């Protein structure tokens, strides 16, 4: 299911022009990271994908659906959205009920709901916490509950808004693993992040936004190597890309494997 | 006597069995910039609350040992006496913003109003603090109309303006973009150089390595390591315990096993890594 965004403009009622002409195609199964300074329009853009916001001008299509013609509830079958703050989305008394809420609401048969819930709990390493009240869990685990409750809806498109904020190393690795599994299943994953190293290591395509426009859009290695352009949107290239640049690598590297391979080439 | 003294501090939250902090002994000198690292649940936030007097005054529970800042002890002072000793910037700015003020300017002046600072001086201090953290253009906005990153800068500013002797920060840059993070670290470094003592819980290892004087690694409520950023952040003791380590350290460790990193110590900063790999 492709996402087609054409000449999207959005102005908030306060008069702030958050998006100023975004055109973008994201194909089914792509893994896209969105980076850019605070206030660049990243969250405003993704909130158009599940119909939380409607274009002031232009058009957003999820498959053959124009988001203006479908309710948020209908779009929820196509686009899952994990909020930045888990407390904005959790409300059930225990983890299992919370995670089952989405797929139940989408009207899946009982057996399918159970299978999806178990799988989502497994993937997020929550299987031993199913009876807990989400608000008795630490913020790290609440985040995993929020992720599980969206994954369980089995939507073709999944959006993460700043998934690694305030998470420790183990939790970041857990989230990276969830994204890897979604990729293997052919899901489209769109992730807003300030964690550029995380972005480099987990996304094939990267979009850099600034002041309501797309600044760069392309392969992660190409986009994240553009140090001067990224500086305009308050983003530094990833740590290993910067180190590679200092050592005179020709290519931009985005993970330890690429770095070590380039290093071996240099010394060979 | 050091400026901040924690002696045999053990603390249990109400209704819990395991102490969140266990036998913490810590001395911090005036003007030092100390970073606290550790996996979630290690006790970083609890230690921040303890330094800021929220433990025991707000959270209750069971505190033993002594917490002393500038010669005063938390259990012998009230929270309102403590505010000028130690100011806490919360992890989630939404929990810190008062809800009683319509504009960012008033929000930042709120603490000064409460301690009776004269109006003229208040205005000067608020403007100076906003300039320092780069939020002068937000002065007339509502604190609730701001993005997470902007709110986080407001939360920091509203504590800085109080000029506490000890600035305690609990992941103050979690919602900031990368260059915003570097700017905020720069501001905090400047405060330390002006003599403010800084204790900051933080996951962003690269910035800790560049800006802090000293790093304390917490694990399961105890101090595991205490030393310079390089000593602590490159230690093998951190491996497999859920600590974040810098990509520079991690890649150099792998390069070392391939014979591509020849120095004895591992790097924590871009500069150290670039130099070490160049000479390999």
mmCIF file of C-alpha atoms in Angstrom, chain A residues 2 6 8 31 38 64 97 108 117 188 217 245 261:
data_model
loop_
_atom_site.group_PDB
_atom_site.id
_atom_site.type_symbol
_atom_site.label_atom_id
_atom_site.label_comp_id
_atom_site.label_asym_id
_atom_site.label_seq_id
_atom_site.Cartn_x
_atom_site.Cartn_y
_atom_site.Cartn_z
ATOM 1 C CA UNK A 2 1.707 3.202 -1.166
ATOM 2 C CA UNK A 6 1.017 15.874 -3.204
ATOM 3 C CA UNK A 8 0.631 19.304 1.031
ATOM 4 C CA UNK A 31 11.641 1.948 6.039
ATOM 5 C CA UNK A 38 12.273 20.972 16.644
ATOM 6 C CA UNK A 64 -6.543 4.534 -2.869
ATOM 7 C CA UNK A 97 -6.427 -5.653 27.544
ATOM 8 C CA UNK A 108 -10.828 -9.096 13.682
ATOM 9 C CA UNK A 117 -1.817 -9.913 20.815
ATOM 10 C CA UNK A 188 6.028 0.228 5.835
ATOM 11 C CA UNK A 217 15.257 12.775 0.667
ATOM 12 C CA UNK A 245 34.844 11.922 7.166
ATOM 13 C CA UNK A 261 35.092 -2.406 6.171
#
